[in-house]
XYZ file of C-alpha atoms in Angstrom:
738
model
C 174.993 -78.861 -21.421
C 174.492 -81.084 -19.521
C 176.974 -83.838 -17.933
C 179.183 -82.221 -15.868
C 179.396 -78.765 -17.472
C 175.842 -78.129 -16.524
C 176.476 -79.084 -13.202
C 179.318 -77.106 -12.231
C 177.615 -74.035 -14.282
C 174.442 -74.487 -12.034
C 176.779 -74.824 -9.013
C 178.549 -71.629 -9.514
C 174.642 -69.771 -10.011
C 173.787 -71.034 -6.929
C 177.382 -70.194 -5.733
C 176.482 -66.258 -6.665
C 173.527 -65.628 -5.392
C 174.422 -67.105 -2.192
C 177.214 -64.729 -2.145
C 174.646 -61.799 -3.308
C 172.486 -62.758 0.097
C 175.037 -62.597 2.114
C 176.164 -59.224 0.827
C 172.531 -57.943 2.138
C 173.706 -59.771 5.553
C 176.409 -58.022 5.388
C 175.279 -54.274 4.352
C 172.383 -54.446 6.678
C 175.276 -54.961 9.685
C 177.798 -52.599 8.415
C 174.481 -50.580 8.138
C 173.747 -51.232 12.240
C 177.493 -50.776 13.314
C 178.266 -47.012 10.533
C 176.933 -45.541 13.814
C 178.772 -47.036 16.253
C 181.600 -46.231 14.273
C 181.364 -42.471 14.482
C 180.532 -43.053 17.867
C 184.466 -44.049 18.276
C 186.270 -41.586 16.191
C 183.845 -38.603 17.776
C 185.169 -40.412 21.537
C 188.375 -41.116 20.797
C 188.861 -37.394 18.892
C 187.286 -35.657 22.313
C 189.917 -38.215 24.329
C 193.299 -37.285 22.353
C 192.335 -33.448 22.164
C 191.645 -32.795 18.540
C 187.479 -32.252 18.701
C 187.230 -30.136 21.548
C 184.552 -27.401 21.832
C 180.933 -27.024 22.899
C 179.632 -28.513 18.775
C 181.892 -31.493 19.314
C 180.517 -32.446 22.736
C 177.000 -32.308 21.421
C 177.178 -34.395 18.848
C 179.102 -37.138 20.730
C 176.094 -37.578 22.436
C 173.869 -37.159 19.957
C 175.586 -40.099 17.635
C 176.655 -42.392 21.213
C 172.858 -41.948 22.164
C 171.884 -42.824 17.958
C 174.647 -45.652 18.763
C 173.324 -46.842 20.983
C 169.439 -47.034 19.734
C 170.630 -48.371 16.403
C 173.097 -51.330 18.247
C 170.117 -52.120 20.817
C 167.071 -52.241 17.841
C 170.194 -54.623 15.310
C 170.258 -56.160 18.677
C 167.042 -57.376 18.676
C 166.502 -58.219 15.041
C 169.482 -60.423 15.819
C 167.866 -62.188 18.569
C 164.337 -62.092 17.049
C 165.816 -63.851 14.457
C 168.163 -66.217 15.754
C 165.647 -67.785 18.307
C 162.897 -67.715 15.811
C 161.850 -71.575 14.817
C 161.703 -71.706 10.566
C 158.504 -73.818 9.826
C 158.698 -77.680 9.459
C 156.180 -79.620 7.702
C 154.221 -81.504 10.295
C 156.344 -85.158 8.908
C 156.412 -89.132 9.778
C 159.940 -90.436 11.163
C 160.689 -93.413 10.462
C 163.388 -94.814 11.752
C 166.431 -96.621 10.656
C 165.497 -100.206 12.426
C 162.139 -99.694 11.669
C 162.869 -99.347 7.208
C 167.220 -100.515 6.851
C 166.415 -101.486 3.096
C 164.922 -98.015 2.588
C 167.883 -96.224 4.261
C 169.979 -98.435 2.513
C 169.063 -97.818 -1.626
C 169.515 -94.129 -0.547
C 172.476 -94.730 0.676
C 172.865 -96.267 -2.319
C 172.304 -93.636 -3.869
C 173.977 -91.275 -2.509
C 176.869 -93.258 -3.582
C 175.428 -92.998 -6.725
C 175.949 -89.744 -6.811
C 178.471 -89.112 -4.483
C 177.250 -86.546 -2.588
C 176.309 -87.159 0.900
C 173.798 -89.141 2.169
C 170.157 -87.738 4.232
C 170.564 -87.315 7.849
C 167.208 -88.873 8.094
C 164.123 -90.384 6.209
C 160.202 -88.543 6.945
C 157.198 -89.438 5.239
C 154.178 -87.015 5.058
C 150.524 -87.726 3.517
C 151.444 -86.243 -0.163
C 152.417 -87.087 -3.428
C 155.644 -84.417 -3.113
C 159.088 -85.081 -2.358
C 161.350 -82.751 -0.874
C 164.723 -81.861 1.014
C 164.174 -79.987 4.988
C 166.892 -78.448 6.933
C 165.916 -79.673 10.538
C 169.555 -78.066 12.047
C 167.648 -75.291 13.968
C 168.289 -75.936 17.826
C 163.923 -75.215 18.120
C 163.874 -78.439 16.376
C 165.187 -81.255 18.264
C 168.633 -82.858 18.372
C 170.222 -83.028 14.783
C 169.629 -86.217 13.294
C 173.232 -88.103 13.181
C 175.034 -87.414 9.933
C 175.551 -91.191 8.646
C 179.245 -91.603 8.446
C 181.190 -94.412 6.955
C 182.879 -97.393 9.230
C 186.033 -96.360 11.017
C 185.100 -92.921 9.446
C 185.240 -91.113 13.237
C 187.431 -91.842 16.027
C 185.378 -93.912 20.149
C 184.808 -90.318 22.137
C 185.746 -88.182 18.529
C 183.716 -84.658 18.870
C 179.875 -84.750 17.556
C 179.296 -83.182 14.350
C 177.468 -79.393 14.408
C 173.788 -79.058 14.352
C 174.906 -76.903 10.665
C 177.377 -79.769 9.302
C 174.320 -82.583 9.629
C 172.171 -83.730 6.611
C 169.182 -82.568 5.202
C 166.160 -84.787 5.875
C 164.384 -86.208 2.607
C 161.134 -86.380 2.819
C 159.298 -88.629 0.886
C 155.457 -88.912 0.064
C 153.834 -91.433 1.754
C 152.291 -92.564 -1.344
C 154.668 -93.409 -3.890
C 155.856 -95.386 -1.842
C 153.198 -98.297 -1.285
C 151.768 -97.386 -5.545
C 155.637 -97.039 -7.343
C 157.230 -99.967 -7.832
C 160.967 -100.409 -6.045
C 163.058 -99.718 -9.599
C 160.218 -96.527 -9.887
C 160.854 -95.053 -5.966
C 164.508 -94.879 -6.363
C 164.601 -93.163 -10.056
C 162.436 -90.477 -8.537
C 164.389 -89.455 -5.429
C 167.558 -89.627 -7.409
C 167.391 -85.445 -8.095
C 165.919 -84.993 -5.148
C 169.167 -86.901 -2.771
C 171.353 -85.038 -5.219
C 170.213 -81.948 -3.756
C 172.111 -82.220 -0.675
C 175.387 -81.817 -2.730
C 174.617 -78.528 -3.225
C 173.448 -77.966 0.134
C 176.113 -79.142 2.258
C 178.060 -75.765 0.041
C 178.756 -73.231 2.425
C 177.966 -69.786 1.256
C 174.603 -71.947 0.236
C 173.938 -73.224 3.112
C 174.429 -70.539 5.185
C 172.650 -68.084 2.914
C 169.495 -70.767 3.032
C 170.107 -70.263 7.113
C 169.630 -66.298 7.292
C 166.784 -66.715 4.794
C 164.421 -69.278 7.120
C 165.732 -66.995 10.186
C 164.782 -64.216 8.237
C 161.224 -65.506 7.584
C 160.737 -67.378 11.062
C 161.190 -63.677 11.931
C 158.876 -61.691 9.463
C 155.824 -64.696 10.810
C 157.139 -64.419 14.723
C 156.135 -60.571 14.569
C 153.088 -60.371 12.326
C 151.277 -62.832 14.811
C 149.059 -61.095 15.522
C 147.661 -60.330 19.843
C 150.116 -57.470 20.784
C 148.848 -56.503 23.888
C 149.769 -52.364 24.364
C 151.011 -49.402 22.586
C 154.821 -50.246 22.898
C 154.861 -53.838 22.022
C 152.696 -52.917 18.572
C 154.856 -50.399 17.825
C 158.546 -52.097 18.685
C 157.206 -55.563 17.343
C 155.988 -52.776 13.406
C 159.525 -52.209 14.127
C 161.481 -54.961 13.962
C 158.356 -56.727 11.188
C 159.820 -53.711 8.638
C 163.432 -54.104 9.547
C 162.678 -57.989 8.539
C 160.863 -57.178 5.269
C 163.284 -54.745 4.122
C 165.702 -56.940 3.771
C 163.615 -59.857 2.063
C 162.943 -57.930 -0.297
C 166.853 -57.427 -1.019
C 167.262 -61.191 -0.926
C 163.743 -61.862 -3.117
C 165.154 -62.560 -6.479
C 168.846 -63.979 -5.093
C 167.114 -66.390 -2.730
C 165.465 -67.134 -6.135
C 167.859 -67.509 -8.520
C 169.648 -69.230 -6.183
C 167.328 -72.497 -5.933
C 167.070 -72.206 -9.752
C 170.874 -72.785 -9.604
C 170.477 -75.690 -6.968
C 167.972 -77.797 -8.999
C 170.120 -77.351 -11.998
C 173.196 -78.413 -10.499
C 170.959 -82.005 -8.457
C 168.786 -82.609 -12.380
C 172.391 -82.458 -14.068
C 173.579 -84.711 -11.413
C 171.319 -87.259 -11.456
C 171.008 -87.630 -15.168
C 172.921 -90.585 -14.738
C 171.441 -92.547 -12.622
C 168.335 -94.310 -13.862
C 167.710 -91.776 -16.413
C 165.740 -94.187 -18.803
C 163.477 -95.435 -16.153
C 162.881 -91.907 -14.793
C 160.509 -90.836 -17.969
C 158.262 -93.770 -16.753
C 158.529 -92.922 -13.375
C 157.164 -89.550 -14.010
C 154.051 -90.437 -15.476
C 153.397 -92.851 -11.579
C 153.404 -89.333 -9.985
C 150.635 -87.656 -12.172
C 148.574 -91.018 -11.144
C 150.118 -91.222 -7.926
C 148.599 -87.325 -7.162
C 145.011 -88.236 -9.423
C 144.246 -90.998 -6.378
C 145.399 -89.730 -3.379
C 143.648 -86.093 -4.173
C 140.231 -88.325 -4.843
C 140.236 -90.464 -2.532
C 140.827 -87.796 0.594
C 138.115 -85.778 -1.066
C 135.759 -88.542 -1.882
C 136.514 -91.481 0.691
C 138.401 -90.231 3.031
C 136.867 -86.447 3.941
C 132.987 -88.209 4.753
C 135.009 -90.747 7.453
C 137.052 -86.960 8.355
C 133.366 -85.451 9.316
C 132.081 -88.666 11.108
C 134.491 -88.503 13.626
C 136.573 -91.249 12.096
C 139.995 -91.564 10.082
C 140.299 -94.899 7.719
C 143.822 -96.162 9.024
C 145.204 -97.641 5.707
C 144.965 -94.422 3.121
C 148.504 -95.945 1.268
C 146.464 -99.051 1.402
C 143.323 -97.169 -0.734
C 144.927 -95.366 -2.694
C 146.773 -98.837 -4.645
C 143.058 -99.909 -4.952
C 141.671 -96.678 -6.315
C 144.729 -96.402 -8.791
C 143.562 -100.575 -9.627
C 140.800 -99.278 -10.153
C 141.370 -96.041 -11.927
C 144.216 -98.226 -14.185
C 140.156 -101.321 -14.930
C 137.633 -98.625 -15.803
C 140.357 -96.585 -18.345
C 141.424 -98.466 -21.300
C 143.916 -96.683 -21.657
C 145.750 -96.940 -18.539
C 145.641 -101.427 -19.299
C 149.734 -101.719 -18.799
C 149.493 -100.220 -15.314
C 147.944 -103.006 -13.779
C 151.043 -105.467 -14.942
C 153.098 -102.888 -12.789
C 151.664 -104.549 -9.515
C 153.931 -108.013 -9.229
C 156.504 -106.076 -9.297
C 158.429 -105.540 -5.968
C 156.152 -102.527 -4.310
C 158.291 -99.738 -2.681
C 156.252 -101.262 0.793
C 158.400 -103.635 1.283
C 161.164 -101.139 1.650
C 159.681 -100.953 4.979
C 159.229 -103.505 8.190
C 156.407 -103.136 9.356
C 154.280 -100.799 5.917
C 150.673 -101.110 8.912
C 151.624 -99.650 11.064
C 153.901 -96.992 9.215
C 150.734 -96.459 7.047
C 148.280 -95.683 9.765
C 150.521 -92.993 11.398
C 150.489 -90.899 8.188
C 147.155 -92.130 7.650
C 146.725 -90.057 11.001
C 148.625 -87.251 10.380
C 146.164 -86.813 7.106
C 143.726 -86.883 8.721
C 145.642 -83.691 10.991
C 146.564 -82.237 8.651
C 143.361 -81.492 5.961
C 140.781 -81.492 8.736
C 142.284 -80.715 11.281
C 141.284 -83.568 13.789
C 143.060 -85.493 17.380
C 146.756 -86.199 17.664
C 144.957 -89.997 18.780
C 141.987 -92.100 19.561
C 139.035 -91.443 21.241
C 136.028 -92.421 21.480
C 134.737 -88.934 19.672
C 137.419 -90.077 16.824
C 138.535 -93.477 16.119
C 139.984 -95.478 13.147
C 137.886 -97.397 11.051
C 138.917 -100.507 8.428
C 138.038 -100.939 5.065
C 135.704 -103.229 5.521
C 133.928 -101.720 8.491
C 133.485 -98.581 6.019
C 130.503 -99.068 4.304
C 128.299 -99.564 7.433
C 130.767 -97.379 9.637
C 130.244 -94.513 7.643
C 128.940 -94.342 4.164
C 125.392 -95.898 6.569
C 125.131 -93.756 9.312
C 125.910 -90.238 7.347
C 123.225 -91.331 5.252
C 120.830 -91.331 7.711
C 122.527 -88.522 10.166
C 121.734 -85.966 7.405
C 118.657 -87.719 6.350
C 118.026 -86.558 9.593
C 119.859 -83.057 9.616
C 117.002 -82.563 6.585
C 113.676 -84.165 9.059
C 114.716 -81.410 11.910
C 114.903 -78.534 9.002
C 111.800 -79.803 7.985
C 110.233 -79.513 11.311
C 111.582 -76.112 11.799
C 109.695 -74.984 8.416
C 106.873 -76.378 9.905
C 106.373 -78.378 7.159
C 103.950 -80.719 8.350
C 104.831 -85.046 8.814
C 102.298 -86.613 6.466
C 100.422 -85.342 4.071
C 97.060 -86.054 3.061
C 96.722 -88.836 0.398
C 99.459 -90.789 2.543
C 98.089 -94.222 4.309
C 97.477 -93.439 7.963
C 100.335 -94.142 10.238
C 102.786 -92.983 7.952
C 103.129 -89.901 9.791
C 107.242 -90.620 10.519
C 110.572 -89.181 8.410
C 109.433 -90.457 4.963
C 110.810 -89.929 1.157
C 107.228 -88.183 0.310
C 107.830 -85.753 2.826
C 110.667 -84.317 0.735
C 109.220 -84.857 -2.169
C 106.194 -83.299 -1.360
C 107.866 -80.563 0.002
C 109.876 -79.885 -2.612
C 107.571 -79.943 -5.907
C 106.553 -77.101 -7.530
C 102.813 -76.601 -7.320
C 100.940 -75.456 -10.722
C 100.261 -71.993 -9.287
C 103.660 -71.530 -7.715
C 105.818 -68.556 -8.859
C 109.066 -69.027 -11.389
C 112.010 -70.607 -10.212
C 114.107 -67.569 -7.294
C 110.388 -66.423 -5.899
C 110.642 -66.121 -2.554
C 108.161 -68.299 -0.659
C 105.821 -67.497 1.188
C 103.389 -69.270 3.623
C 100.246 -70.943 2.241
C 96.762 -69.631 3.880
C 95.491 -71.882 5.382
C 92.474 -72.584 3.705
C 88.735 -74.095 5.129
C 88.189 -77.979 3.623
C 85.621 -78.917 2.152
C 83.908 -80.987 3.709
C 82.691 -83.382 0.592
C 86.475 -84.236 -0.070
C 87.209 -84.076 3.072
C 85.918 -85.485 6.172
C 88.892 -84.484 8.639
C 89.496 -81.193 8.733
C 92.577 -81.907 10.472
C 93.945 -84.465 7.710
C 93.128 -82.187 4.902
C 95.959 -80.680 2.878
C 97.529 -77.713 2.514
C 97.006 -75.942 -1.088
C 100.576 -76.350 -1.799
C 101.125 -79.459 -1.126
C 98.291 -81.273 -2.283
C 99.467 -79.502 -6.161
C 102.881 -80.360 -5.390
C 100.838 -83.857 -5.082
C 99.085 -83.599 -8.991
C 101.932 -81.999 -10.299
C 104.264 -84.982 -8.389
C 101.010 -87.870 -9.880
C 101.465 -86.058 -13.629
C 104.634 -86.550 -13.805
C 104.421 -90.360 -13.022
C 102.425 -91.047 -14.652
C 104.627 -90.064 -17.929
C 107.539 -90.797 -17.555
C 110.700 -88.943 -18.003
C 114.388 -89.516 -18.856
C 117.246 -88.843 -16.148
C 118.307 -85.157 -16.869
C 121.985 -85.873 -16.393
C 125.096 -82.380 -16.434
C 127.995 -82.046 -18.471
C 131.255 -82.694 -17.058
C 133.915 -80.442 -18.508
C 136.407 -82.494 -20.460
C 139.310 -83.595 -18.670
C 142.402 -83.112 -20.712
C 145.810 -85.212 -19.991
C 148.344 -84.199 -20.827
C 151.853 -86.100 -21.370
C 153.707 -86.639 -18.121
C 157.072 -84.641 -17.940
C 160.014 -87.149 -17.379
C 163.444 -85.196 -19.034
C 165.710 -85.959 -16.099
C 165.384 -82.629 -15.114
C 163.296 -82.168 -12.352
C 164.580 -82.626 -8.743
C 160.972 -81.645 -7.209
C 157.839 -83.877 -7.589
C 154.707 -82.514 -6.663
C 151.234 -82.392 -7.192
C 150.628 -79.633 -10.425
C 150.309 -76.986 -9.319
C 146.251 -75.509 -10.464
C 144.766 -78.199 -8.917
C 144.229 -77.569 -4.436
C 147.794 -77.815 -2.821
C 148.438 -80.067 -0.565
C 151.365 -78.287 1.149
C 151.295 -75.083 2.962
C 151.236 -71.469 2.082
C 155.059 -70.791 1.570
C 157.044 -67.499 3.040
C 158.522 -65.414 0.851
C 161.797 -67.287 0.838
C 162.639 -69.891 3.500
C 160.023 -72.511 2.303
C 162.373 -73.221 -1.102
C 165.906 -73.004 0.048
C 164.524 -75.273 2.931
C 163.469 -77.836 0.731
C 167.166 -77.926 -0.913
C 165.482 -76.036 -3.935
C 163.286 -77.993 -5.919
C 160.099 -75.780 -5.842
C 161.402 -73.390 -8.582
C 161.447 -76.353 -11.186
C 158.534 -78.137 -9.862
C 156.874 -80.073 -12.712
C 152.865 -79.639 -14.048
C 152.627 -84.081 -13.746
C 149.349 -85.048 -15.815
C 146.330 -86.295 -14.419
C 144.749 -89.371 -16.075
C 141.290 -88.915 -17.568
C 139.115 -86.848 -16.301
C 135.930 -88.903 -17.116
C 137.137 -91.396 -14.578
C 138.146 -89.079 -12.358
C 134.470 -86.662 -12.047
C 133.107 -87.537 -9.056
C 129.536 -89.036 -8.911
C 126.565 -89.805 -6.229
C 125.630 -92.874 -5.381
C 123.873 -92.894 -8.432
C 126.475 -92.011 -10.180
C 126.762 -88.786 -11.106
C 128.444 -86.216 -9.687
C 127.413 -83.770 -6.912
C 129.296 -80.909 -7.039
C 128.416 -78.628 -9.933
C 131.182 -77.961 -12.473
C 133.999 -76.039 -10.585
C 133.264 -76.982 -7.300
C 134.250 -80.062 -7.400
C 135.744 -79.847 -3.153
C 133.549 -79.500 -0.753
C 133.517 -78.972 2.738
C 130.196 -77.803 5.240
C 129.534 -74.827 4.541
C 129.373 -72.068 7.488
C 127.018 -69.422 5.984
C 126.986 -65.895 7.161
C 123.919 -65.310 8.306
C 121.194 -67.866 9.067
C 117.567 -67.588 9.471
C 115.309 -68.328 12.238
C 113.270 -71.246 12.634
C 109.746 -68.642 12.169
C 111.567 -66.772 9.389
C 113.037 -70.103 7.192
C 110.239 -69.350 4.191
C 112.455 -66.187 3.710
C 115.392 -65.016 1.580
C 117.283 -62.374 1.611
C 117.788 -60.700 -0.890
C 121.453 -60.338 -0.031
C 122.192 -63.926 0.432
C 120.640 -64.321 -2.896
C 123.276 -62.152 -3.809
C 125.891 -63.605 -1.989
C 125.128 -67.218 -3.973
C 123.669 -66.334 -7.131
C 125.813 -69.122 -8.616
C 124.587 -71.334 -6.272
C 120.200 -71.253 -5.582
C 119.630 -68.678 -8.027
C 118.677 -71.368 -9.957
C 116.411 -73.259 -7.903
C 113.184 -73.059 -7.073
C 112.102 -70.858 -3.634
C 110.628 -74.150 -0.931
C 114.316 -75.197 -2.154
C 116.757 -72.209 -1.473
C 114.273 -71.851 1.665
C 115.288 -75.158 2.700
C 118.345 -74.861 1.810
C 119.074 -71.711 3.911
C 117.858 -73.846 6.538
C 120.865 -76.581 6.182
C 123.407 -74.640 5.934
C 122.761 -72.793 9.174
C 121.687 -76.270 10.888
C 124.941 -77.514 10.316
C 127.394 -73.485 11.463
C 125.576 -74.588 14.248
C 126.362 -77.898 14.955
C 130.247 -77.427 13.724
C 129.761 -74.320 16.422
C 128.454 -76.975 18.670
C 131.713 -79.125 18.137
C 134.716 -76.863 17.518
C 133.300 -75.642 20.995
C 132.681 -78.624 23.196
C 136.744 -80.002 21.167
C 134.348 -83.112 19.142
C 135.393 -83.795 15.826
C 131.902 -84.175 14.557
C 128.386 -83.423 16.351
C 127.274 -87.164 15.233
C 129.803 -88.595 16.030
C 129.537 -92.330 16.925
C 130.355 -93.695 20.099
C 133.980 -96.163 19.679
C 135.680 -97.468 22.181
C 139.920 -95.234 22.262
C 142.313 -97.346 20.599
C 146.117 -96.173 20.899
C 147.898 -95.965 17.645
C 150.332 -98.293 16.957
C 153.741 -97.728 15.741
C 154.916 -94.959 14.245
C 153.675 -90.746 15.292
C 154.531 -87.821 14.121
C 157.046 -85.164 16.146
C 155.129 -82.914 18.853
C 157.658 -80.355 18.022
C 156.541 -79.935 14.769
C 153.545 -79.337 15.226
C 151.493 -75.773 15.873
C 147.550 -77.478 17.156
C 146.317 -73.684 16.968
C 146.331 -73.729 13.258
C 144.651 -76.602 12.111
C 143.852 -77.849 10.137
C 146.810 -76.947 8.003
C 145.813 -77.625 4.957
C 141.517 -78.128 4.333
C 140.759 -79.883 1.720
C 137.849 -77.731 -0.193
C 136.109 -74.557 0.166
C 133.073 -74.238 1.647
C 129.957 -76.558 0.319
C 127.207 -74.050 -1.693
C 123.576 -74.243 -0.222
C 122.979 -76.154 -3.625
C 125.340 -79.103 -2.928
C 124.303 -79.029 0.840
C 120.640 -79.332 -0.413
C 121.443 -81.786 -2.901
C 123.419 -84.287 -0.153
C 121.114 -84.186 1.740
C 117.962 -84.704 -0.389
C 120.420 -88.346 -2.060
C 120.800 -89.528 1.765
C 117.578 -89.022 2.403
C 116.606 -91.481 -1.024
C 119.436 -93.719 -0.349
C 117.844 -94.642 3.448
C 114.532 -95.676 2.026
C 116.250 -97.322 -0.580
C 117.661 -99.479 2.287
C 114.739 -99.479 4.648
C 112.502 -100.119 1.549
C 114.017 -102.125 -0.914
C 116.759 -103.945 -0.019
C 119.635 -101.481 -0.964
C 122.801 -101.590 0.607
C 125.709 -99.201 1.170
C 129.249 -99.911 -0.362
C 132.680 -98.227 -1.176
C 133.200 -97.405 -4.538
C 137.439 -96.146 -4.585
C 137.241 -93.437 -6.828
C 134.235 -91.994 -5.862
C 133.239 -92.763 -2.933
C 129.890 -93.581 -0.995
C 127.886 -95.949 -2.954
C 124.510 -97.321 -3.552
C 124.553 -101.161 -4.226
C 121.771 -102.754 -5.510
C 122.196 -106.785 -5.664
C 126.388 -105.609 -5.325
C 125.034 -103.829 -8.605
C 126.086 -99.887 -8.325
C 123.057 -97.185 -9.059
C 122.585 -95.565 -11.452
C 120.966 -92.081 -12.799
C 120.119 -91.373 -9.289
C 122.337 -87.746 -8.911
C 120.131 -86.598 -12.172
C 116.528 -87.241 -10.707
C 117.825 -85.747 -7.782
C 118.994 -81.860 -9.216
C 115.994 -82.475 -11.846
C 114.229 -82.449 -7.988
C 116.521 -79.540 -6.512
C 116.717 -77.206 -9.373
C 113.514 -77.300 -11.129
C 111.080 -79.318 -8.184
C 110.483 -81.578 -10.748
C 110.124 -84.841 -8.938
C 109.085 -87.274 -12.316
C 112.199 -88.106 -12.585
C 113.220 -89.513 -9.524
C 110.443 -90.905 -8.956
C 109.920 -92.711 -12.260
C 113.548 -93.955 -10.720
C 112.156 -95.603 -7.074
C 109.009 -96.710 -8.795
C 111.217 -99.663 -11.371
C 113.953 -100.581 -8.287
C 111.278 -101.325 -5.971
C 111.412 -98.048 -3.450
C 108.718 -96.981 -0.953
C 109.361 -93.529 -0.202
C 105.869 -93.455 1.701
C 107.569 -96.114 3.599
C 109.094 -94.319 7.700
C 112.492 -95.235 7.608
C 115.005 -95.403 10.171
C 117.778 -92.545 11.154
C 120.124 -91.996 13.924
């Protein structure tokens, strides 16, 4: 059923469920007052002479004490529920002075839908839009409700906090990628949710559930001192969770009814445009997710934060449209007016949202500093890509030093004992007489030099290095085809656009960009649009799979996202060549297929990264190798400090920890890129979809990733040496490190 009838049915269903939630509250209040009522009856009976005697006197004392205890417990629960601060999403508030056109569009949309206009507009670094109630006193003063001219008299009563309309939160990528008409069509079901939100019963039920959620978070917080405090909070927690369980089903059905009513009301506004706009929701999410994990994350790790992330997502999606022949029509949209034109200063707003994204997804500081400074896209290759590669290469050589690997092999020329790529290749090359991959590495015995072959005993290579060099030369003599890795095929589903969606967002099966929701409070604070969250489509995965600077993914299938690892046990330098079997079992999907030397080197790199991260967390630095930069305060709007809890940063970490294989592959690739830049004239570059790239004469280098993987996984340097020979890279030349 559609139209007014369907909308009315949705509102009625939501109201009936809201009344059920309020009945749970009323029953809880009745249970709390029942002992007090019994005590009043007993006291009144004794005063009138009807209930007299020793038994009644004892019963009066028992019931009175019980009533006082129950009332005290009920008062404590009510106090915790009333004073607990409901969670809200950190956002960047958009003042009406800085976006009059955006406010005008939203109010016009609310007028067309015949619903109250949102009280304010805020931006979030996420591909989602929702309504959020911020009327709790802990969230500051309520935003002034928009009233028509002449609706209120000067000096009249101010609107109550509970009467303020919810705040409209808009995903910033939507503003920069979507056109004005598309944004209006996508926001129509969301804005329509302000109508049911204004219903007194629904609003009261939501406030009750939000209070229970916040109270459950308060009583479950750790750090309680003393057995009495823990016992009190444990009792309060049991009561709050009991009430939440009683409201669970009714709250979910209430929000489903609200979403139903909002979707039915929004069908009359831009229904045809909404079908097309839903496709842009999935595309924007794909480009935003790719930009964060491939482009922004490397910069955040280096202590730099890109100050124009929303501009970058437009560039990434434009590049995707250029590569994907199925997306040719998307480029023609760029001639229409973008939604970011509704902002007076889109650059300042983009910078504020970019800093907020760095805090949410990486845990960076709240402002610029010498170790945490913004970076422009023009400076990204030099400030981020080049420095990241050289930092990783320096870490790789430090770990090799800790493992006791000599600086120069015997067949190298004098004066080449610096940090060379040849040192890495020779160490990772599997000697001909070494055990099969996965065997534990053993220190090579000191071999007596042959006077005929090695006049200088100090320069004689050890047997492992010599056999590795022989294997390298043998592979270099006969070129081998680079071994590529098969990527899982992507699937592109048509985006839903039936107009029944009241909340836009990211796919449910993707890594979430939203904080974990409480049992019942999150959906009710966002206008009830979580119950009908759509699965939006993603573009062709052939253009979304991550590539190394050579062109292929550095992540194995199923591990597309990565952050620095923190291994449970790090080997000491003296015992680094040995790989513990417990670690092997924990990383059986990681290092089981690599060589023994590769596994030992990966373990050392993981331990070194863990130490650097631990030092950074102690000193408060963003990254251990962050470049010094002049602190520049950010201009423009900033997130409301009242919405922050810095103890929990990052709230939404992007990726799971990197595996040892991924760490080793990234470091070897960085060393190859450094050698290419210092000996073959290559330059660092930025690919909008794949992040750091290695460029030769302006063309992105290809076939590097499979060659590096062959070396890491099998100890065969042949494909990589062939690739370097074709491009003129000199592995025996020292490279510049940070």
